[in-house]
């Protein structure tokens, strides 16, 4: 620590992340497990992006959004896992305060874009199933770009707001973070100044980043369900629902883990559970997404096979 800029207090210039365990043997095992998870996640999402790029059948709005989602998943896991692997390898984790704040910003930026991109994907499914005659016009390339831009802008404002608000707090010690990456709830517990404003900002952010997107997704799928149920053919209903099943699965995993991560901020006893939920949110969800979207999709499966074998798509 060093003399701080705020009165007679001290400023924490370095944070110690406790990680998942202090047992050296378990750290070695966790290093291997998370390295494997990271390689699988990056490889799976890069494969999805490559398949979308080379397969003409996948040059549609739905897969445009999916390609962006895969890129975000790579970014989210890269922000958290490589630093954790370095800590596990060194058996200690001392992080400069500025690095911690940077990780906080980029994690919330990428995760926030993820939130709103899932909403844009539900809107795409609504237009495709409920408004098929005007789908091409309403979901043009320009509209796709605007939607992604809106997602990025809202998320950037949210992430920047939280980052600036946290940087205004006094951290006088202790400097031990009971987590494996820098996030808002663990940092709130270390502050020696009031976090009331930060809590209010987090509540407002949760409304814009979680509640409103969930309401919009629910409304989209309420209309989709009503439209699909009006289809007389059982095969037609099955195909319509199958195009939405993968997206709904990803939404449930992403928002479910995110909800539990930020709804128990004041519970100190929830720290260990928070680590487990953090693993689900930062590792499991990005790793499963490529499998979820390709498991029951023959077009994606065929494109992936051509990417892996080097064959060209049929003319």
CSV table of N, CA, C and O in Angstrom, one decimal, residues 30-31 33-39 41 75-88 103 180-181 278-279 282-284:
chain,number,residue,atom,x,y,z
A,30,UNK,N,-6.6,-28.3,-11.2
A,30,UNK,CA,-7.5,-27.2,-11.7
A,30,UNK,C,-6.8,-26.5,-12.9
A,30,UNK,O,-7.5,-26.2,-13.9
A,31,UNK,N,-5.5,-26.4,-12.9
A,31,UNK,CA,-4.8,-25.8,-14.1
A,31,UNK,C,-5.1,-26.6,-15.3
A,31,UNK,O,-5.4,-26.1,-16.4
A,33,UNK,N,-7.5,-28.8,-15.8
A,33,UNK,CA,-9.0,-28.8,-16.2
A,33,UNK,C,-9.4,-27.5,-16.9
A,33,UNK,O,-10.0,-27.5,-18.0
A,34,UNK,N,-8.9,-26.4,-16.4
A,34,UNK,CA,-9.3,-25.1,-16.9
A,34,UNK,C,-8.6,-24.8,-18.2
A,34,UNK,O,-9.1,-24.1,-19.1
A,35,UNK,N,-7.4,-25.3,-18.4
A,35,UNK,CA,-6.7,-25.1,-19.6
A,35,UNK,C,-7.4,-25.9,-20.7
A,35,UNK,O,-7.6,-25.4,-21.8
A,36,UNK,N,-7.8,-27.1,-20.4
A,36,UNK,CA,-8.6,-27.9,-21.3
A,36,UNK,C,-9.9,-27.2,-21.7
A,36,UNK,O,-10.3,-27.2,-22.9
A,37,UNK,N,-10.6,-26.7,-20.7
A,37,UNK,CA,-11.8,-26.0,-20.9
A,37,UNK,C,-11.6,-24.8,-21.8
A,37,UNK,O,-12.4,-24.5,-22.7
A,38,UNK,N,-10.5,-24.1,-21.6
A,38,UNK,CA,-10.2,-22.9,-22.4
A,38,UNK,C,-10.0,-23.2,-23.9
A,38,UNK,O,-10.5,-22.6,-24.8
A,39,UNK,N,-9.2,-24.3,-24.1
A,39,UNK,CA,-8.8,-24.7,-25.4
A,39,UNK,C,-10.1,-25.2,-26.1
A,39,UNK,O,-10.3,-24.9,-27.3
A,41,UNK,N,-13.2,-24.3,-25.5
A,41,UNK,CA,-14.1,-23.2,-25.7
A,41,UNK,C,-13.6,-22.4,-26.9
A,41,UNK,O,-14.4,-22.0,-27.8
A,75,UNK,N,-14.0,-13.8,-26.1
A,75,UNK,CA,-13.6,-12.7,-25.4
A,75,UNK,C,-13.8,-12.8,-23.9
A,75,UNK,O,-12.9,-12.5,-23.0
A,76,UNK,N,-15.0,-13.3,-23.5
A,76,UNK,CA,-15.4,-13.4,-22.1
A,76,UNK,C,-14.4,-14.4,-21.3
A,76,UNK,O,-13.9,-14.1,-20.3
A,77,UNK,N,-14.2,-15.5,-21.9
A,77,UNK,CA,-13.4,-16.5,-21.3
A,77,UNK,C,-11.9,-16.1,-21.3
A,77,UNK,O,-11.1,-16.5,-20.4
A,78,UNK,N,-11.5,-15.3,-22.3
A,78,UNK,CA,-10.1,-14.9,-22.4
A,78,UNK,C,-9.8,-13.8,-21.3
A,78,UNK,O,-8.7,-13.7,-20.8
A,79,UNK,N,-10.8,-13.1,-20.9
A,79,UNK,CA,-10.6,-12.0,-19.9
A,79,UNK,C,-10.4,-12.6,-18.6
A,79,UNK,O,-9.6,-12.1,-17.7
A,80,UNK,N,-11.0,-13.8,-18.3
A,80,UNK,CA,-10.9,-14.4,-16.9
A,80,UNK,C,-10.0,-15.6,-16.8
A,80,UNK,O,-9.2,-15.7,-15.8
A,81,UNK,N,-10.0,-16.5,-17.8
A,81,UNK,CA,-9.3,-17.8,-17.6
A,81,UNK,C,-7.7,-17.7,-17.7
A,81,UNK,O,-7.0,-18.2,-16.8
A,82,UNK,N,-7.2,-17.1,-18.7
A,82,UNK,CA,-5.7,-17.0,-18.8
A,82,UNK,C,-5.1,-16.4,-17.6
A,82,UNK,O,-4.0,-16.9,-17.1
A,83,UNK,N,-5.6,-15.3,-17.0
A,83,UNK,CA,-5.0,-14.7,-15.8
A,83,UNK,C,-5.1,-15.7,-14.6
A,83,UNK,O,-4.2,-15.9,-13.8
A,84,UNK,N,-6.2,-16.5,-14.6
A,84,UNK,CA,-6.4,-17.5,-13.5
A,84,UNK,C,-5.4,-18.6,-13.7
A,84,UNK,O,-4.8,-19.1,-12.7
A,85,UNK,N,-5.1,-19.0,-14.9
A,85,UNK,CA,-4.2,-20.1,-15.2
A,85,UNK,C,-2.8,-19.6,-14.8
A,85,UNK,O,-2.0,-20.4,-14.2
A,86,UNK,N,-2.4,-18.4,-15.1
A,86,UNK,CA,-1.1,-17.9,-14.7
A,86,UNK,C,-1.0,-17.9,-13.1
A,86,UNK,O,0.1,-18.2,-12.6
A,87,UNK,N,-2.1,-17.6,-12.4
A,87,UNK,CA,-2.0,-17.6,-11.0
A,87,UNK,C,-1.9,-19.0,-10.5
A,87,UNK,O,-1.1,-19.3,-9.5
A,88,UNK,N,-2.6,-20.0,-11.1
A,88,UNK,CA,-2.5,-21.4,-10.7
A,88,UNK,C,-1.1,-21.9,-10.9
A,88,UNK,O,-0.5,-22.7,-10.1
A,103,UNK,N,-9.8,-5.6,-16.0
A,103,UNK,CA,-10.5,-6.9,-16.1
A,103,UNK,C,-12.0,-6.7,-15.8
A,103,UNK,O,-12.9,-7.3,-16.5
A,180,UNK,N,-11.8,-15.7,-8.1
A,180,UNK,CA,-10.7,-16.0,-9.0
A,180,UNK,C,-10.6,-15.0,-10.1
A,180,UNK,O,-9.8,-15.1,-11.0
A,181,UNK,N,-11.5,-14.0,-10.1
A,181,UNK,CA,-11.3,-12.8,-11.0
A,181,UNK,C,-11.9,-11.6,-10.3
A,181,UNK,O,-12.7,-11.7,-9.4
A,278,UNK,N,-19.7,-18.4,-10.6
A,278,UNK,CA,-18.8,-17.7,-11.6
A,278,UNK,C,-18.2,-18.7,-12.6
A,278,UNK,O,-18.0,-18.3,-13.8
A,279,UNK,N,-17.8,-19.9,-12.2
A,279,UNK,CA,-17.3,-20.9,-13.1
A,279,UNK,C,-18.4,-21.2,-14.2
A,279,UNK,O,-18.1,-21.3,-15.4
A,282,UNK,N,-18.6,-18.0,-16.5
A,282,UNK,CA,-17.5,-17.6,-17.3
A,282,UNK,C,-16.9,-18.7,-18.1
A,282,UNK,O,-16.2,-18.4,-19.1
A,283,UNK,N,-17.1,-19.9,-17.7
A,283,UNK,CA,-16.5,-21.1,-18.4
A,283,UNK,C,-17.5,-22.0,-19.1
A,283,UNK,O,-17.4,-22.3,-20.3
A,284,UNK,N,-18.4,-22.5,-18.3
A,284,UNK,CA,-19.3,-23.5,-18.8
A,284,UNK,C,-20.2,-23.0,-19.9
A,284,UNK,O,-20.4,-23.7,-20.9
